[in-house]
PDB file of C-alpha atoms in Angstrom:
ATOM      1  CA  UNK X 300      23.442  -8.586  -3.420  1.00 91.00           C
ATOM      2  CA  UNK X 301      22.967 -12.202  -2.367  1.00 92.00           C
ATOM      3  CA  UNK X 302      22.373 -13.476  -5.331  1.00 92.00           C
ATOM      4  CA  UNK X 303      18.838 -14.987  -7.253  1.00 94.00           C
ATOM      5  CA  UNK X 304      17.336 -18.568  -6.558  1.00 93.00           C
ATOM      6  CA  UNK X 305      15.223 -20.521  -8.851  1.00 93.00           C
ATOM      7  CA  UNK X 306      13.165 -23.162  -7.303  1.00 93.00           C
ATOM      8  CA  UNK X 307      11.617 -24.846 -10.309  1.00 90.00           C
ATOM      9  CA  UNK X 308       9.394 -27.128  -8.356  1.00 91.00           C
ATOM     10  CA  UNK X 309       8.146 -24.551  -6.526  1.00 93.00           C
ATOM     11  CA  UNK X 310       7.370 -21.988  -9.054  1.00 93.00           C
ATOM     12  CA  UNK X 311       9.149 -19.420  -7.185  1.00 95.00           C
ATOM     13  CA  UNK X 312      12.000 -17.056  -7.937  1.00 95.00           C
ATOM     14  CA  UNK X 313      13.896 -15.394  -4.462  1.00 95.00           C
ATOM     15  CA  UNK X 314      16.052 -12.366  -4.755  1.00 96.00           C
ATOM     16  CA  UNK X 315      18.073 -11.968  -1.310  1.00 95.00           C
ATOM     17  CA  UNK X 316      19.988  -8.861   0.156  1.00 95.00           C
ATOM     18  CA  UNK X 317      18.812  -5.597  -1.254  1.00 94.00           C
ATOM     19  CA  UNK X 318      16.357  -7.262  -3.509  1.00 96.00           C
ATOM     20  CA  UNK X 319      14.582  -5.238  -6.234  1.00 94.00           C
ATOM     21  CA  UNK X 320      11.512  -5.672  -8.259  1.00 93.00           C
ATOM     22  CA  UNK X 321      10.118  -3.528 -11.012  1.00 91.00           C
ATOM     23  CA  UNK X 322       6.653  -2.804 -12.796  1.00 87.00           C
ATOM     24  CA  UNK X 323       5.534  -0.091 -14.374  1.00 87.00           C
ATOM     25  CA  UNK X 324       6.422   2.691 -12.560  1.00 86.00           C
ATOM     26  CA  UNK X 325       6.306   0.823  -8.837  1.00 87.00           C
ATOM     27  CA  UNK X 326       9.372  -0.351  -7.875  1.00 92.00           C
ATOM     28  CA  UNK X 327       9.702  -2.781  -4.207  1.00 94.00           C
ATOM     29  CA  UNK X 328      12.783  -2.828  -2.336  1.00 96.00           C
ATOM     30  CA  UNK X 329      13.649  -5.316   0.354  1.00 96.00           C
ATOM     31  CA  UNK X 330      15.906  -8.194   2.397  1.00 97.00           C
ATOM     32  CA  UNK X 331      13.843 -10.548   0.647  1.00 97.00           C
ATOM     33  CA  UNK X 332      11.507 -11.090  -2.531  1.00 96.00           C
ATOM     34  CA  UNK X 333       9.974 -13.988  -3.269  1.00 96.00           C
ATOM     35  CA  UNK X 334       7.785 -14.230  -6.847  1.00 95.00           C
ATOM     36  CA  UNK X 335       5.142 -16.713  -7.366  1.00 95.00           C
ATOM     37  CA  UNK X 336       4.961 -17.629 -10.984  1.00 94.00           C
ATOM     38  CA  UNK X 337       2.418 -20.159 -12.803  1.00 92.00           C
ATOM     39  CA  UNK X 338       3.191 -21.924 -15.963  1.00 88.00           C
ATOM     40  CA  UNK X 339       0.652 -20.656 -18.928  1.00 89.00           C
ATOM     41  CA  UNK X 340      -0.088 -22.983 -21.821  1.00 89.00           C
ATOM     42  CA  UNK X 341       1.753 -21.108 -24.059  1.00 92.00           C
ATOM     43  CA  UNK X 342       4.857 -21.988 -22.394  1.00 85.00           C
ATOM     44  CA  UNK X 343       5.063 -18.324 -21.059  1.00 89.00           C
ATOM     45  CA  UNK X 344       4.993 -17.731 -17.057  1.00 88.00           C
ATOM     46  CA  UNK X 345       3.082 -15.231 -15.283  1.00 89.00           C
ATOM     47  CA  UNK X 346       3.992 -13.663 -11.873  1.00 92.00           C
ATOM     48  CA  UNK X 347       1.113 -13.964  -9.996  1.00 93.00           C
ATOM     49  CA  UNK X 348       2.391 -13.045  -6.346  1.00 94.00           C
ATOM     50  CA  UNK X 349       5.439 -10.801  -4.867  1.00 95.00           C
ATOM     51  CA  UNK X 350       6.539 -11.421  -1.144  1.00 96.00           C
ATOM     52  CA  UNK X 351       8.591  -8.980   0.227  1.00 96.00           C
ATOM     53  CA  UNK X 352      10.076  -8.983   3.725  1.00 96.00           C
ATOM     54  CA  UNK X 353      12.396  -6.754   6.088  1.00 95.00           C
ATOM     55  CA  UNK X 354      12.899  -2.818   5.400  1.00 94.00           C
ATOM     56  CA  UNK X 355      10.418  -2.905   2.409  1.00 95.00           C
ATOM     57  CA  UNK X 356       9.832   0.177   0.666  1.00 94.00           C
ATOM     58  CA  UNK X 357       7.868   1.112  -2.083  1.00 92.00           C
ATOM     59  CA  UNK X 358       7.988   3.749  -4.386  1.00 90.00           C
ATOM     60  CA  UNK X 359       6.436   5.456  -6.942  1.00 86.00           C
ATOM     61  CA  UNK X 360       6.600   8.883  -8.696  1.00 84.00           C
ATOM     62  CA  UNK X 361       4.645  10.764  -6.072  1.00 82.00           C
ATOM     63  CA  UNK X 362       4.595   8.133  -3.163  1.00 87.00           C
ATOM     64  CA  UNK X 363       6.627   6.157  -1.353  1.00 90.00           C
ATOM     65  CA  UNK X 364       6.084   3.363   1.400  1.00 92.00           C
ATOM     66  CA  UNK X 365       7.666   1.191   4.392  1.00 94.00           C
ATOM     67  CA  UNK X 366       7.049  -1.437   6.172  1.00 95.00           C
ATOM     68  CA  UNK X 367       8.515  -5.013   7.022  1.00 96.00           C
ATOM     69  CA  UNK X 368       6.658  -6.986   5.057  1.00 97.00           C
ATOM     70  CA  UNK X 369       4.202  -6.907   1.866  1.00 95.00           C
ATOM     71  CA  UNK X 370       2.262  -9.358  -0.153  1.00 95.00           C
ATOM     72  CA  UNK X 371       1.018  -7.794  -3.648  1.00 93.00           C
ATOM     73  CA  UNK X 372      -1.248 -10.067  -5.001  1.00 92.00           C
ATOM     74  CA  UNK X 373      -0.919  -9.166  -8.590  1.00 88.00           C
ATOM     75  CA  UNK X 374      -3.635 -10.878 -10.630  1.00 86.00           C
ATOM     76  CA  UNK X 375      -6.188  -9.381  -7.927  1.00 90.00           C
ATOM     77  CA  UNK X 376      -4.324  -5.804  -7.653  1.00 87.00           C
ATOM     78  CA  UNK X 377      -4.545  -6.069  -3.446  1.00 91.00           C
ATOM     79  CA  UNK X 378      -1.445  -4.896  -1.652  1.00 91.00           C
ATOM     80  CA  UNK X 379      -0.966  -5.427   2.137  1.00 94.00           C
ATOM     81  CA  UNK X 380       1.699  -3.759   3.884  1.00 95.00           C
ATOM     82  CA  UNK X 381       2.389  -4.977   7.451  1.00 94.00           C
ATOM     83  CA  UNK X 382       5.132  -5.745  10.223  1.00 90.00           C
ATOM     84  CA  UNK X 383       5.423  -2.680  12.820  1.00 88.00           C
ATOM     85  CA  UNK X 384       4.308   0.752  12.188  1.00 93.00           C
ATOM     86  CA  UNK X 385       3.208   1.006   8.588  1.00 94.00           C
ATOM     87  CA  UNK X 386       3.897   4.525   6.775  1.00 92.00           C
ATOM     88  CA  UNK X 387       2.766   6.050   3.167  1.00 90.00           C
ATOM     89  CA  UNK X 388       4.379   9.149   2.400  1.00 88.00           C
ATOM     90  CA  UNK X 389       3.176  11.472  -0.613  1.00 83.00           C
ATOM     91  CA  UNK X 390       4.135  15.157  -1.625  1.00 82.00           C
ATOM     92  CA  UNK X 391       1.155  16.155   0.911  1.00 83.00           C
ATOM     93  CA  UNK X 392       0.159  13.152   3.045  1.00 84.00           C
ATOM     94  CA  UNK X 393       2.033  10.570   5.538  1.00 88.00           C
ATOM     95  CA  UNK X 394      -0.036   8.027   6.649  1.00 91.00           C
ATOM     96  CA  UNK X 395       0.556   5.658   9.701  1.00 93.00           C
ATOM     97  CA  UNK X 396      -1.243   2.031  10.684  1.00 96.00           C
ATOM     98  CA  UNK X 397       0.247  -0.104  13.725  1.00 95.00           C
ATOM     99  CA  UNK X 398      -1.624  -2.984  11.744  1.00 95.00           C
ATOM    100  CA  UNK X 399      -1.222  -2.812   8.238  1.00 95.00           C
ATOM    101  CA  UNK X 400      -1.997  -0.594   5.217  1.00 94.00           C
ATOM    102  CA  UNK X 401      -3.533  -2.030   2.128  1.00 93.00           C
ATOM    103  CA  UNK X 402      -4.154  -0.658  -1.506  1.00 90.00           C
ATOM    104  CA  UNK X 403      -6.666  -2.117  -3.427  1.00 89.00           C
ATOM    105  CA  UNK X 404      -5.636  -1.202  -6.741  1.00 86.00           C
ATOM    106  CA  UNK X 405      -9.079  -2.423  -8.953  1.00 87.00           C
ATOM    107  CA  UNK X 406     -11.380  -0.762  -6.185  1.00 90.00           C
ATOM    108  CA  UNK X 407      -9.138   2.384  -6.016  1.00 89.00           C
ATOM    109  CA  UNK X 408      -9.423   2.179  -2.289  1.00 90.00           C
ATOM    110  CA  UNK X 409      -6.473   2.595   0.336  1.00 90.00           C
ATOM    111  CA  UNK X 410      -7.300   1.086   3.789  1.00 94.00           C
ATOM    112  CA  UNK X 411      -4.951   1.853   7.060  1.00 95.00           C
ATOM    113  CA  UNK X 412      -6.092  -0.045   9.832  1.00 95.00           C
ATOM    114  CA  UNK X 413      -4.510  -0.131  13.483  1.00 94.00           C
ATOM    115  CA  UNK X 414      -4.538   3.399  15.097  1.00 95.00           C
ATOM    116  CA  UNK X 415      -4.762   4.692  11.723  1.00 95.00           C
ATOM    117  CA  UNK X 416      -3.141   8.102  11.089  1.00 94.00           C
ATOM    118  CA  UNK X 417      -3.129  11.001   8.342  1.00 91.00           C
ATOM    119  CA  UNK X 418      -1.535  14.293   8.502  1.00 90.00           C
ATOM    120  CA  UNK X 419      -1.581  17.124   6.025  1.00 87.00           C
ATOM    121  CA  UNK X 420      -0.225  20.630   7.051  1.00 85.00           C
ATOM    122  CA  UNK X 421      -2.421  21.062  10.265  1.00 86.00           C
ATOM    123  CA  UNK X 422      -4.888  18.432   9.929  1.00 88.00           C
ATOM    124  CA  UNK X 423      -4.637  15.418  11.298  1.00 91.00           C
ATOM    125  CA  UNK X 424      -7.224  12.630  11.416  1.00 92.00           C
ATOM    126  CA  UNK X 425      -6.579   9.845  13.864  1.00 95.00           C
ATOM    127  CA  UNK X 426      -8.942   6.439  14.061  1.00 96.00           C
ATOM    128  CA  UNK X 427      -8.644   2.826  14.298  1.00 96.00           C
ATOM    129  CA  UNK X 428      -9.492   2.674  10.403  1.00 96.00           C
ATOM    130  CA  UNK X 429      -9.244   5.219   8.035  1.00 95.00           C
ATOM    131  CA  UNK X 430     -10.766   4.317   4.185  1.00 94.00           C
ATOM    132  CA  UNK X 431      -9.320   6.456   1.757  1.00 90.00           C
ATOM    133  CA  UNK X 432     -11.432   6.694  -2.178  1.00 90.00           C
ATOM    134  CA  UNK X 433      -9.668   7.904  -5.311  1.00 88.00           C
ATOM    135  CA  UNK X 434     -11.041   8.464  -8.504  1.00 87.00           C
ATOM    136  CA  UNK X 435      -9.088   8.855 -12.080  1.00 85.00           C
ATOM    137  CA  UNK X 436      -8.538  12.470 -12.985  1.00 85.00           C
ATOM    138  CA  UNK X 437      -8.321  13.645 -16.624  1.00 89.00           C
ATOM    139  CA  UNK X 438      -4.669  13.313 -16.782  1.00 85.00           C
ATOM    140  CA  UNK X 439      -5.163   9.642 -15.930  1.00 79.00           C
ATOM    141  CA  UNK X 440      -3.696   9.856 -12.506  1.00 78.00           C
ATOM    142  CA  UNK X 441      -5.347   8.199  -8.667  1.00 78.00           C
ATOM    143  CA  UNK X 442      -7.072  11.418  -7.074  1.00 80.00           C
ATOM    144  CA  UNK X 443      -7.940  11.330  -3.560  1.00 83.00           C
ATOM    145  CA  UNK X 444     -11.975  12.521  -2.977  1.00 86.00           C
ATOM    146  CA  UNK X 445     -12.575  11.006   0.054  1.00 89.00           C
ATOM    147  CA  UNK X 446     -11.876   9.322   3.932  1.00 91.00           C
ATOM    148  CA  UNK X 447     -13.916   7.475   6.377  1.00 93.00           C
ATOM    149  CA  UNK X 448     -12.734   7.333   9.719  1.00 95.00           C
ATOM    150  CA  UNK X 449     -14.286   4.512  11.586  1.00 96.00           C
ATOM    151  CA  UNK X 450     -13.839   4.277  16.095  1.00 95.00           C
ATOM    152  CA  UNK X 451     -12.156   6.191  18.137  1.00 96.00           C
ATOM    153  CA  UNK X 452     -11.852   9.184  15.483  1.00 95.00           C
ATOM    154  CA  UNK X 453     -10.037  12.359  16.059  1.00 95.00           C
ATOM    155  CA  UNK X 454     -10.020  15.451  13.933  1.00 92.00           C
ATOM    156  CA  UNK X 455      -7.535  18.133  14.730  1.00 92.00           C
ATOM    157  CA  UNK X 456      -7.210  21.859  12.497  1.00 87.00           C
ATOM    158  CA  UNK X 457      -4.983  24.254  13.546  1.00 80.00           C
ATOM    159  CA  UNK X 458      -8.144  25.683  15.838  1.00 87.00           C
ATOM    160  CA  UNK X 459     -10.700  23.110  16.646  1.00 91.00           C
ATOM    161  CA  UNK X 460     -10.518  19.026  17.667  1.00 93.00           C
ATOM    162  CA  UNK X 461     -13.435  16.863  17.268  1.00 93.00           C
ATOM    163  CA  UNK X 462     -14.223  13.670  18.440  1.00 95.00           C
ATOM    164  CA  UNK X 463     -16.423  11.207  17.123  1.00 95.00           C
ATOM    165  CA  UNK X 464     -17.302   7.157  16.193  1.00 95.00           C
ATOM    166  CA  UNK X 465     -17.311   7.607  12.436  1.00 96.00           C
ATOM    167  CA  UNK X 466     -16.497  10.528   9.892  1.00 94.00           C
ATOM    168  CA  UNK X 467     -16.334  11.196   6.497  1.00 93.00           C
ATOM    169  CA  UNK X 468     -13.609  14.051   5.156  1.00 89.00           C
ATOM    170  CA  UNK X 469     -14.506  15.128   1.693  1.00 90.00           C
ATOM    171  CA  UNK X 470     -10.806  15.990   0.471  1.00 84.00           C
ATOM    172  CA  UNK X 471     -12.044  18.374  -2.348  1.00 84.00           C
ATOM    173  CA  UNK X 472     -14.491  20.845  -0.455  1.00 87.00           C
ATOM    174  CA  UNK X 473     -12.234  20.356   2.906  1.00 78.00           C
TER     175      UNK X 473
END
């Protein structure tokens, strides 16, 4: 809404007021973006970096998620997500970090650190860091299999609570 800056000596493009990006099927929405670009020898440029800052949100087909502030480091596939509470919402999952949540897109690993929290239906898992593990399914798709819950963890079902230092949830057997 506030228009698109080119700063050629710095190799970045800024997008101000209800800024958008697009790849694939992510999309980032913020106040600010900033991309990072280097030159290639072919004369081509390659985004290498996206800064986002206040009431970022991204989305996907099955996920969305806010924040204040996100770097995506794109040639490395690491996404941080930071600035307040931290929340990832999917069709069956919202996850909360008062620190920051980070996707690391070549390790298929998610990472929620800060008095971590997950919730689906009834359960809810509560620890300082909570590691989730995917693995591709046959339809090509990011499948959950597995969290570790590392200090201060708290398991709650609809009956029981447990408390413990560490745990590991295997998503598939429950």
């Amino acid at each position: 809404d506030n228009g698109i800056e080119w700063q050629q000596e710095n190799l970045v493009f800024l997008a101000r007021g209800n800024a958008r990006a697009v790849r694939g099927e992510v999309t980032v929405f913020a106040d600010e973006l900033r991309a990072y670009y280097r030159e290639k020898a072919d004369g081509s440029t390659d985004i290498w970096r996206l800064d986002a800052t206040g009431k970022v949100r991204i989305k996907t087909p099955r996920e969305t998620a806010f924040g204040k502030k996100a770097i995506f480091q794109v040639n490395k596939g690491v996404l941080v997500l930071s600035g307040g509470t931290v929340r990832l919402v999917t069709t069956t999952d919202e996850i909360t970090a008062d620190k920051q949540i980070e996707y690391w897109e070549k390790k298929l690993l998610a990472v929620a650190r800060g008095n971590a929290f997950a919730k689906r239906g009834k359960k809810k898992l509560r620890a300082n860091v909570l590691a989730a593990y995917f693995r591709v399914d046959k339809n090509g798709k990011n499948k959950l299999y597995r969290v570790d819950a590392f200090d201060r963890v708290r398991i709650v079902t609809g009956k029981d609570t447990a408390t413990s230092d560490r745990a590991v949830y295997n998503v598939e057997s429950g």
